[in-house]
Short mmCIF file of C-alpha atoms and ligand atoms in Angstrom, two decimals:
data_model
loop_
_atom_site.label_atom_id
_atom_site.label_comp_id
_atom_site.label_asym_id
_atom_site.label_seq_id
_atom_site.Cartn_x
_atom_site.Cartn_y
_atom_site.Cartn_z
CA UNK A 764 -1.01 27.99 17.27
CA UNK A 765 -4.99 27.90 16.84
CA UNK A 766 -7.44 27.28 19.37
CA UNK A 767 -8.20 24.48 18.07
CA UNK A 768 -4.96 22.81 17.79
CA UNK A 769 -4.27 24.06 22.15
CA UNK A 770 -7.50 22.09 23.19
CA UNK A 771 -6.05 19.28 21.40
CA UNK A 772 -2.33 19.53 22.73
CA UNK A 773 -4.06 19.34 26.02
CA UNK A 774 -6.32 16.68 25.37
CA UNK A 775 -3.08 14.55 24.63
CA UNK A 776 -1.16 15.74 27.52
CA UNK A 777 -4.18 14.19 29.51
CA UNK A 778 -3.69 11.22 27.69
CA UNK A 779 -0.06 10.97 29.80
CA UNK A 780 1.01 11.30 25.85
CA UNK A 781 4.02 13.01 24.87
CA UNK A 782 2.95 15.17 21.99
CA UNK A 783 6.44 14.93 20.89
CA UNK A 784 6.20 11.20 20.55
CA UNK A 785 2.57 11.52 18.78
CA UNK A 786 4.12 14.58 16.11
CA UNK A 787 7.14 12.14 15.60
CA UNK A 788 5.14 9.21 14.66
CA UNK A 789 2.91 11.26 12.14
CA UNK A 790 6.04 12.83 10.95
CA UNK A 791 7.79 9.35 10.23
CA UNK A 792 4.65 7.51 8.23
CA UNK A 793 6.24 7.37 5.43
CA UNK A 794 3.66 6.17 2.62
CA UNK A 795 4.49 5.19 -0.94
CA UNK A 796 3.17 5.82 -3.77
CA UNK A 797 2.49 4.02 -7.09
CA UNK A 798 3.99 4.79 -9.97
CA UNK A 799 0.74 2.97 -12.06
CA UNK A 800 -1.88 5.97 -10.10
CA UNK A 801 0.13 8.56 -12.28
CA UNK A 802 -0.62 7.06 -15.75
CA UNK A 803 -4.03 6.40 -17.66
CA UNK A 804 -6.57 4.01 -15.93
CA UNK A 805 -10.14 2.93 -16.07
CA UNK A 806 -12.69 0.26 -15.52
CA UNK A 807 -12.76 -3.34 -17.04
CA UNK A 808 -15.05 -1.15 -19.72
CA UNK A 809 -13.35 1.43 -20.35
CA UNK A 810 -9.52 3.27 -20.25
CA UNK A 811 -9.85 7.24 -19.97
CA UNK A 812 -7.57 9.15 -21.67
CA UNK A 813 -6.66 12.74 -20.05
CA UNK A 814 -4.31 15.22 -21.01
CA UNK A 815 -0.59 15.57 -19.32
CA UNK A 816 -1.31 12.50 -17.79
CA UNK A 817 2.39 10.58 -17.78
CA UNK A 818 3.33 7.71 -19.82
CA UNK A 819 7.45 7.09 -18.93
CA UNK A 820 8.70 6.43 -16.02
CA UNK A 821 10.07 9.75 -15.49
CA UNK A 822 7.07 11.48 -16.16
CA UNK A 823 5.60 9.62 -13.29
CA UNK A 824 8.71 10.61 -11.18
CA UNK A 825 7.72 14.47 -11.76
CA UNK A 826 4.13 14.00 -10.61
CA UNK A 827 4.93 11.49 -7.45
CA UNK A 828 7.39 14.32 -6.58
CA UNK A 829 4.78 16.58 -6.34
CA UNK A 830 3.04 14.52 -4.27
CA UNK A 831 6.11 14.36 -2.28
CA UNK A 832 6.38 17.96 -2.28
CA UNK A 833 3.18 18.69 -0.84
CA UNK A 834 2.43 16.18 1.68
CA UNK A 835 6.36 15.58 2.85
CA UNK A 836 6.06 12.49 3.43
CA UNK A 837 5.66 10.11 0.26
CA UNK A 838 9.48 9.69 -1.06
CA UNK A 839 9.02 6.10 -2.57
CA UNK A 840 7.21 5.23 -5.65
CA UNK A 841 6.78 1.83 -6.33
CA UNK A 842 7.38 0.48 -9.73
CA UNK A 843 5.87 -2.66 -12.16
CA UNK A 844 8.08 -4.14 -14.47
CA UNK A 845 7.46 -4.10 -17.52
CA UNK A 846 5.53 -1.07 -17.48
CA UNK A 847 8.40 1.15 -15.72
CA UNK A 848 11.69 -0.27 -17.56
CA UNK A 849 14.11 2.72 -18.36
CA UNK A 850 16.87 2.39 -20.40
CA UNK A 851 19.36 3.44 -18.14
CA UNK A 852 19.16 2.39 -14.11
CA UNK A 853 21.44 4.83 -12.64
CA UNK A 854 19.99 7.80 -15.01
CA UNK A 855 16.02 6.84 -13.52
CA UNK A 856 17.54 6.74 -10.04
CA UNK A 857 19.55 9.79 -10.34
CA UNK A 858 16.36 11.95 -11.88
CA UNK A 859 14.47 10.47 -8.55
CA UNK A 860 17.17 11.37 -6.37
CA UNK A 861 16.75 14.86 -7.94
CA UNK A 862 13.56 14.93 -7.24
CA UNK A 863 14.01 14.65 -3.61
CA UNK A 864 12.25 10.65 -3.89
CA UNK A 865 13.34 6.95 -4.75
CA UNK A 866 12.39 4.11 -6.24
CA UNK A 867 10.11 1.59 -3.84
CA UNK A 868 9.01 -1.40 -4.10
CA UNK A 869 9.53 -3.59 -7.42
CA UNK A 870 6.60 -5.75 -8.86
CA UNK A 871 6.94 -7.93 -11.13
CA UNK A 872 3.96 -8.37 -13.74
CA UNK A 873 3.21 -11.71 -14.42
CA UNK A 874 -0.57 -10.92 -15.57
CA UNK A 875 -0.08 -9.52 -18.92
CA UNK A 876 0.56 -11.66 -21.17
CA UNK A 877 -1.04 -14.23 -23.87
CA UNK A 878 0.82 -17.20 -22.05
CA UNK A 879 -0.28 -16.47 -18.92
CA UNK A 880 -4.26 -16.67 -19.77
CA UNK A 881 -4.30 -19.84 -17.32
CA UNK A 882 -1.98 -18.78 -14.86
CA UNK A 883 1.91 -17.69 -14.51
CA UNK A 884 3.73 -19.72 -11.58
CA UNK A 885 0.89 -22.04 -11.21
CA UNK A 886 0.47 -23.06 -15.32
CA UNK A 887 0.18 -26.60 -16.19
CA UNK A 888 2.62 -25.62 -18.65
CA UNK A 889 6.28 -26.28 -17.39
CA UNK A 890 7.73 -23.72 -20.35
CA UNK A 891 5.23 -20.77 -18.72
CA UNK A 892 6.14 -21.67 -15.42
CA UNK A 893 9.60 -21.07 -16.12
CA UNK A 894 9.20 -17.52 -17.72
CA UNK A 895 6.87 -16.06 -14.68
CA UNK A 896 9.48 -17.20 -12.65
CA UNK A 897 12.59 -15.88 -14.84
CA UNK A 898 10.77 -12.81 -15.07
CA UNK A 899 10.21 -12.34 -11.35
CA UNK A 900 14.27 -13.38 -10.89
CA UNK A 901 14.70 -10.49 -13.54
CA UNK A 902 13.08 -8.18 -10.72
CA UNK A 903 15.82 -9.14 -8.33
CA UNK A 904 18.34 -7.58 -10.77
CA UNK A 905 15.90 -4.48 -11.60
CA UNK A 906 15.03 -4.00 -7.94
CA UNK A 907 19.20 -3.80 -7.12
CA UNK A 908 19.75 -1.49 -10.27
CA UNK A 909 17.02 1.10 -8.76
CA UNK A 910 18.79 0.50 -5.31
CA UNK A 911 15.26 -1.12 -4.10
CA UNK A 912 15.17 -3.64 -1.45
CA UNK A 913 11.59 -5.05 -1.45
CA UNK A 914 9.86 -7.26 -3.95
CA UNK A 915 5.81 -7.26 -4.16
CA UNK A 916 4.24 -10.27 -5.46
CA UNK A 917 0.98 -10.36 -6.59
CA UNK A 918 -0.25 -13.21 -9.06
CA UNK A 919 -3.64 -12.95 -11.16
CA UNK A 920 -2.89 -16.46 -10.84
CA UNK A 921 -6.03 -19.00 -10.29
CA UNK A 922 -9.39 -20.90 -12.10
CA UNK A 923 -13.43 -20.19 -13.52
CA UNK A 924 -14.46 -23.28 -12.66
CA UNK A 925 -14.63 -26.55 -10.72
CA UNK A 926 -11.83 -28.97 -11.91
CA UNK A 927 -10.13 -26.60 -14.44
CA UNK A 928 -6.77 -27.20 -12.09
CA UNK A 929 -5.34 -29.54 -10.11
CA UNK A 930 -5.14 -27.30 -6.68
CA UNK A 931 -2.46 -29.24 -4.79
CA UNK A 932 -0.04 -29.12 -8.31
CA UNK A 933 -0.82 -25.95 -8.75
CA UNK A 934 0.59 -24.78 -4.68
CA UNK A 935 3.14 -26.72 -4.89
CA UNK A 936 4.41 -25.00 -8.22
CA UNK A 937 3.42 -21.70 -6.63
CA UNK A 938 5.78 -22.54 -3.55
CA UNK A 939 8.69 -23.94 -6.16
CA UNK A 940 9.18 -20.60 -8.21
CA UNK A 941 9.07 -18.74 -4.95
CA UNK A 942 11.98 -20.48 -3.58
CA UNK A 943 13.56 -19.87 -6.53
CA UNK A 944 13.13 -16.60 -6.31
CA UNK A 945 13.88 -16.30 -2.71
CA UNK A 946 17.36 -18.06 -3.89
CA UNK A 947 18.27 -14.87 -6.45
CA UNK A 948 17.10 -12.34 -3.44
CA UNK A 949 20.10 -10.97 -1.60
CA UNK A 950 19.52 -11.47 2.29
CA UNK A 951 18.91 -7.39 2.73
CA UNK A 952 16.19 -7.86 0.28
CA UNK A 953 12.16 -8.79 1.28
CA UNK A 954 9.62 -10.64 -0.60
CA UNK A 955 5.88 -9.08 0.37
CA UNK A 956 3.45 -11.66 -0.34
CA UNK A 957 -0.15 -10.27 -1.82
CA UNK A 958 -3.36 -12.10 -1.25
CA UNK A 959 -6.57 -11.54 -3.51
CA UNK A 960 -9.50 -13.64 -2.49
CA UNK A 961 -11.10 -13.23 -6.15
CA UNK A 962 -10.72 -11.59 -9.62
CA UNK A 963 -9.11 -12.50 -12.28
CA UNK A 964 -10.22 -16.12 -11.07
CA UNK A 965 -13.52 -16.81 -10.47
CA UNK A 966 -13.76 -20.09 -8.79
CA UNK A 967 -10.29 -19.87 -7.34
CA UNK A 968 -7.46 -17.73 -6.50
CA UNK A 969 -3.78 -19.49 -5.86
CA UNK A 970 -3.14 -17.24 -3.11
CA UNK A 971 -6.38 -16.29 -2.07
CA UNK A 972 -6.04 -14.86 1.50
CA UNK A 973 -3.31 -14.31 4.66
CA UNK A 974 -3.10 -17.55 5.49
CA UNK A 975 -2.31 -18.92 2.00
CA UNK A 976 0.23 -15.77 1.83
CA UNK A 977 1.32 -16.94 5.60
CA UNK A 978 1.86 -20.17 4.43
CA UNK A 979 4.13 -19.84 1.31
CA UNK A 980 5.82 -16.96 3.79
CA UNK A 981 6.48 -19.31 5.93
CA UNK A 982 7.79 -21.96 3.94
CA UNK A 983 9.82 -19.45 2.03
CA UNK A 984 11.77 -18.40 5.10
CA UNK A 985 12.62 -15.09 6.53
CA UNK A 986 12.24 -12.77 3.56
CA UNK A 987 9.04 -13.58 2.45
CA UNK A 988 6.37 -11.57 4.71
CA UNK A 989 2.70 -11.09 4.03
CA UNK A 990 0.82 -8.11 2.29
CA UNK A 991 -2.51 -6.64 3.12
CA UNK A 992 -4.26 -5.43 0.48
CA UNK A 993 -7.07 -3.63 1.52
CA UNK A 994 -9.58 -4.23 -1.51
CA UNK A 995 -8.65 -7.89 -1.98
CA UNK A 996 -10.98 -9.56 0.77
CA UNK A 997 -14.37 -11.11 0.98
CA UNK A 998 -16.99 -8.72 2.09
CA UNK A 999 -17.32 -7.49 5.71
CA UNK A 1000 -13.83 -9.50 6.74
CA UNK A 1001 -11.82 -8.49 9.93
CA UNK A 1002 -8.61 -7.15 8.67
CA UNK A 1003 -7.33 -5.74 11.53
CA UNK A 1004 -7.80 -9.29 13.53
CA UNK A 1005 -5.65 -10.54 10.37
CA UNK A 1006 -3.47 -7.55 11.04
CA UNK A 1007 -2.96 -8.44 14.60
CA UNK A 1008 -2.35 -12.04 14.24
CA UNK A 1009 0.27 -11.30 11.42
CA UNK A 1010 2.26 -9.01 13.65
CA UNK A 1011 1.83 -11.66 17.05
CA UNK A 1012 3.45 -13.99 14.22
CA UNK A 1013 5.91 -11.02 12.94
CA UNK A 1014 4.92 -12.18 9.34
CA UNK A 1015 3.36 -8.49 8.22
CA UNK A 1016 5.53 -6.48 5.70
CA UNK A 1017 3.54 -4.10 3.71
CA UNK A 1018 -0.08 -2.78 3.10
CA UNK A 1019 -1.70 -1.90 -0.18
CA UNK A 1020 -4.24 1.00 0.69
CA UNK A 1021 -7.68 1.67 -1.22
CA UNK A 1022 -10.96 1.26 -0.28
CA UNK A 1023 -13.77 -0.69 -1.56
CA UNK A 1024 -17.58 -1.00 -1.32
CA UNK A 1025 -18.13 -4.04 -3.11
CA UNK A 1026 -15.32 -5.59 -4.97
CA UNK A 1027 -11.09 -4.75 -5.79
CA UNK A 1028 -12.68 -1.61 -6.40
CA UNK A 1029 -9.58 1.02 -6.08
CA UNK A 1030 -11.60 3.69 -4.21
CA UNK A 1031 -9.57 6.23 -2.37
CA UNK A 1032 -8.29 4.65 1.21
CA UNK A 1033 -10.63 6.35 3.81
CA UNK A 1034 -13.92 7.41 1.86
CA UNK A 1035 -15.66 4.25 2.79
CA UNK A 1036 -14.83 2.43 5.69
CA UNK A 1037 -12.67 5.34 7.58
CA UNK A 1038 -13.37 3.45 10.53
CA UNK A 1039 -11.39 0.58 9.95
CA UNK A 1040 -8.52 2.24 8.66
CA UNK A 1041 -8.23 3.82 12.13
CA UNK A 1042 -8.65 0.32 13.64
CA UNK A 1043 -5.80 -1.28 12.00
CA UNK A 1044 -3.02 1.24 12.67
CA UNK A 1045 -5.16 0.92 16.29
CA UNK A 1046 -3.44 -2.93 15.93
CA UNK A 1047 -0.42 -1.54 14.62
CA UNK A 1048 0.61 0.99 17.09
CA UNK A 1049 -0.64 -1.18 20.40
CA UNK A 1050 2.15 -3.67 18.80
CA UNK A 1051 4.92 -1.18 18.96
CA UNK A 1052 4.66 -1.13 22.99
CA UNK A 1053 4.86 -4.73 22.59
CA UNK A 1054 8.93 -6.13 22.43
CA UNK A 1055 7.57 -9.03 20.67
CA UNK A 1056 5.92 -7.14 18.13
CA UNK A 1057 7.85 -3.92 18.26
CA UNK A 1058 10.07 -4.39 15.42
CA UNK A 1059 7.65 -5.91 13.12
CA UNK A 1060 4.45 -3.57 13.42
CA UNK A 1061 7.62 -0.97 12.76
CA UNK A 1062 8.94 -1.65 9.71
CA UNK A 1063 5.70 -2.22 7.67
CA UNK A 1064 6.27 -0.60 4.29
CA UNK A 1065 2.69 1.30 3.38
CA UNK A 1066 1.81 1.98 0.13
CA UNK A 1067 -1.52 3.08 -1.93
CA UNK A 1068 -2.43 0.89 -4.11
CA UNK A 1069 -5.54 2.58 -6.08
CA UNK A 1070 -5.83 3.51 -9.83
CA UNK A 1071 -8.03 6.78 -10.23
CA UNK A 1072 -10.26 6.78 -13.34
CA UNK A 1073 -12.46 9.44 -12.68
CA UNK A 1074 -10.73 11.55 -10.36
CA UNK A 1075 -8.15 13.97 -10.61
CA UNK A 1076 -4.87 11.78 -10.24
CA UNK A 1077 -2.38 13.92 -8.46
CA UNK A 1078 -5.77 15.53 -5.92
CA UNK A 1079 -6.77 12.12 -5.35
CA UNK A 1080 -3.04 10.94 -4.43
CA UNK A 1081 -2.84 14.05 -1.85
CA UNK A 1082 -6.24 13.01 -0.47
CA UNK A 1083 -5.48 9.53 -0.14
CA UNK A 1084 -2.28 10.68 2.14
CA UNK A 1085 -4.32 12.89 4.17
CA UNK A 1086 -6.59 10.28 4.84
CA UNK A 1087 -3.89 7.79 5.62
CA UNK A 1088 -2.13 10.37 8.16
CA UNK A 1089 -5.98 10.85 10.16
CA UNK A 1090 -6.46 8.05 10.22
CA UNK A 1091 -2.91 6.92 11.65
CA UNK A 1092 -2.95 10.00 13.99
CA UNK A 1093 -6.55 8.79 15.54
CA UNK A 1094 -5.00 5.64 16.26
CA UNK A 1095 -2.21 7.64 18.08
CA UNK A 1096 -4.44 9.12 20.85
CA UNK A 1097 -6.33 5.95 21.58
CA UNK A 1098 -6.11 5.66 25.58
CA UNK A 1099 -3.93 2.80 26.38
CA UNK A 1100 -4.34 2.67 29.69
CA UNK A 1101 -8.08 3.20 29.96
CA UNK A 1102 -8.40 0.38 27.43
CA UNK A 1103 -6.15 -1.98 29.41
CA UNK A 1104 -8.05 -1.22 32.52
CA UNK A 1105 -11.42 -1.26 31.01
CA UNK A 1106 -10.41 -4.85 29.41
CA UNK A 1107 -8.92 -5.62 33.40
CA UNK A 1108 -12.27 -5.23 34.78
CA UNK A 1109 -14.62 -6.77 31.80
CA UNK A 1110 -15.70 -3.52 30.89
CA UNK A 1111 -17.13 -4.12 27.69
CA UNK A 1112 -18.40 -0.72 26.82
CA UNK A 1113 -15.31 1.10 28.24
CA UNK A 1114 -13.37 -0.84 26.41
CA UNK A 1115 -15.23 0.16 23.60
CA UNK A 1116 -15.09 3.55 24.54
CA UNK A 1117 -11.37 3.71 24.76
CA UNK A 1118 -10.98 3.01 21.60
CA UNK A 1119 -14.00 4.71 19.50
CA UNK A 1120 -13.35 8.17 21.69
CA UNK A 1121 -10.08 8.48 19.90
CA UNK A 1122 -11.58 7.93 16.27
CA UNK A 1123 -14.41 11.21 17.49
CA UNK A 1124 -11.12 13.61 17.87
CA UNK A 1125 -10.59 16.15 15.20
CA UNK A 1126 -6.75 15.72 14.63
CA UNK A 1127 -6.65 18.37 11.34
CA UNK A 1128 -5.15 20.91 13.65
CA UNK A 1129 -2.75 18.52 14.70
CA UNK A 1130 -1.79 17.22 10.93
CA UNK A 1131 -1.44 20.85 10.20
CA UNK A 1132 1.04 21.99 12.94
CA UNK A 1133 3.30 18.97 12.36
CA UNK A 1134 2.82 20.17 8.63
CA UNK A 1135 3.69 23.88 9.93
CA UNK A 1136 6.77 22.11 11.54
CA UNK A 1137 8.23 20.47 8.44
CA UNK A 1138 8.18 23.48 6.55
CA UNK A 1139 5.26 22.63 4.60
CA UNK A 1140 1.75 24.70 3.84
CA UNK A 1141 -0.77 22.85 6.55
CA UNK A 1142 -3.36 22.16 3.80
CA UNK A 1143 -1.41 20.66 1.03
CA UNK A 1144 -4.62 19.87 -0.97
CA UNK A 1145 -5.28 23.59 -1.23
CA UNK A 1146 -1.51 24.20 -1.56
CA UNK A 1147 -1.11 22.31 -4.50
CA UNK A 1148 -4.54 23.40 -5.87
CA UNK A 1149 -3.14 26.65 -5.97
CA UNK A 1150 0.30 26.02 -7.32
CA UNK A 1151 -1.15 25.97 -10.52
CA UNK A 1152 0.52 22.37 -11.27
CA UNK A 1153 -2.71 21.15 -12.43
CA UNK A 1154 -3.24 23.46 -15.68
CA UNK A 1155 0.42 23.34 -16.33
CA UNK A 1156 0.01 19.47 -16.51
CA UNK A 1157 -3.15 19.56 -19.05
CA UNK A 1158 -0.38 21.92 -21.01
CA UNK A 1159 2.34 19.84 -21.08
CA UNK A 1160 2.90 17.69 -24.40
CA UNK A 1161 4.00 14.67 -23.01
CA UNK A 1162 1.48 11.75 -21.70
CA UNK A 1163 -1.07 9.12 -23.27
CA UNK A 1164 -3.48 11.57 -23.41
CA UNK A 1165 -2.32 13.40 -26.41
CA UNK A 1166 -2.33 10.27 -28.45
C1 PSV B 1548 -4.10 -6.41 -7.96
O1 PSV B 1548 -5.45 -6.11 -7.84
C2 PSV B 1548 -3.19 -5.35 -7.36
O2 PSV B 1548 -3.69 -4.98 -6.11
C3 PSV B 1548 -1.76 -5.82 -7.22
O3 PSV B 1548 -1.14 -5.19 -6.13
C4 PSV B 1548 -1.15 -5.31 -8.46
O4 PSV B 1548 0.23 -5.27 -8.44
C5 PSV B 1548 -1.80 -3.94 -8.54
O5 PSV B 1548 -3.15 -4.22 -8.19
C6 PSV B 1548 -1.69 -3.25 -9.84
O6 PSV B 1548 -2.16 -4.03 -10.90
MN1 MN B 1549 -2.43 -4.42 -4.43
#
């Protein structure tokens, strides 16, 4: 063990933290990845093509198995339907399986087509309303063939302009194919809820933030839980005071990371506001020494939600994860106590302190000996840099790339 890596072991033992307890919980954060962050992507301008990038399904599989590889701790890739439909189930699952991951999350896509120009669940047209909502029930059956338990909802549902839809018709239609839904859902299954306060709608999004997604979660019953997409709120927004009230409520059930600096804008989770990151799995972990929270704040299912255009996919994946796991493992060392007692005595600046002191630690030695401890290289950016996997991919023949 490094110098480094001692000062910080003590540091923590300080803490009255069991350093056991804090490689556990860095061990255990699992995070998904996306199955759409392997394949081509661009702006609203432009799709770049690159070579060996993956078009099937199970060309995705072998690069989010990399990923997996690597890091050691991303074994779920979530899937969208229509884009990831296989032919056979059992053969996608059993190639995953092989590849030491699973199949995640299932989301339905009810963006992409014609009908759907004025909206899916929430159309004024009956006959629409019906296929978005046979397509999501279609899901159910997808998400059991891949062995998945969790549904993610997000609708590009909503208007341009003042008056083009009747608001109150349009929730109410929203809340009626989610029941429906929630009716073909086996009771082992969840329903995450997404929220985007703008794009594709200008004027108005259906579900445009937690409490609309509390809302229909609530009426929906005890599957339905609410999803926190980073990049989908209005600027400068408090997400971890929407984190916390979710989990006092126990209505939080998955994340969507990215960053952004102005809009949805699919940056890598971490490069812009690193700070807040660390403040919401601050929220997240201070609920898991709470028995009313406990069991919520620990089954939130994470996943990066970002679409790389410009950067190198599988790179920005790892880098992403790494970012995730400092962030996560800041949060760890945040002194409880001091911060109770600081907030005891109206210490406003200790309290502060408590809190900011544990984002200032250095935890790469620490992500590295837990690495060191699962039998994987400490720096898995440099690992799979020199693995050679990325010029073997710009070989390969498959991929959109070589259109
Ligand atoms: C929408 O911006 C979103 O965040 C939703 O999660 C979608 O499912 C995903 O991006 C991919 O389109
Ligand atoms: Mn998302």
């Amino acid at each position: 063990m490094n110098k480094e890596y001692k000062i910080l072991e003590e540091k923590i033992g300080n803490l009255g933290l069991d350093i056991n307890w804090v490689k556990d919980s860095i061990r255990n954060l699992e995070i998904e990845t996306p199955s759409w962050g392997y394949g081509d992507s661009g702006t609203r301008f432009k799709v770049f093509r690159k070579k060996g990038v993956p078009g099937s399904l199970y060309e995705k599989l072998d690069d989010a198995a990399i990923v997996n590889k690597y890091t050691g701790v991303c074994p779920s890739v979530a899937v969208h339907i229509p884009w990831d439909k296989v032919e056979n189930y059992d053969d996608a699952c059993a190639y995953a399986e092989n590849l030491g991951i699973r199949i995640g999350a299932v989301n339905p896509n009810v963006f992409q087509d014609d009908d759907y120009m004025l909206g899916s669940v929430t159309n004024a047209d009956s006959d629409t309303r019906k296929k978005a909502t046979a397509h999501m029930v279609e899901c159910v059956d997808i998400a059991r063939k891949f062995k998945s338990k969790s549904l993610s909802l997000w609708f590009a549902d909503g208007t341009n302009y003042p008056g083009q839809g009747n608001i109150r018709k349009r929730k109410n239609w929203m809340l009626e194919s989610l029941l429906e839904l929630d009716k073909a859902m086996d009771d082992d299954m969840r329903m995450l809820i997404e929220y985007k306060a703008f794009e594709p709608g200008f004027y108005h999004t259906d579900i445009n933030d937690w409490g609309m997604s509390y809302l229909l979660a609530n009426k929906v019953g005890k599957k339905a839980q609410v999803l926190v997409d980073l990049g989908h709120h209005a600027q400068e927004v408090n997400i971890e005071h929407i984190v916390a009230t979710l989990l006092d409520e126990n209505k939080i059930g998955g994340f969507h990371f990215n960053n952004k600096k102005y809009a949805d804008d699919d940056l890598i989770v971490g490069t812009i506001k690193p700070y807040e990151l660390f403040l919401i799995f601050n929220e997240i972990i201070d609920a898991k020494f709470d028995g009313k929270t406990k069991d919520c704040a620990e089954n939130i299912a994470y996943m990066i939600d970002q679409s790389h255009s410009i950067e190198p996919k599988i790179p920005a994946m790892i880098k992403s994860v790494i970012n995730v796991q400092t962030a996560h493992a800041k949060a760890l060392l945040v002194d409880r106590k001091a911060l109770e007692n600081a907030r005891n005595n109206n210490d406003v600046l200790g309290a502060e302190s408590a809190v900011h002191d544990a984002f200032l630690n250095d935890v790469r030695p620490l992500l590295a000996a837990v690495r060191e401890e699962m039998g994987l290289n400490p720096d898995p950016m440099k690992a799979y840099l020199d693995s050679g996997y990325e010029m073997e991919k710009l070989k390969r023949g498959y991929g959109q790339g070589w259109e």
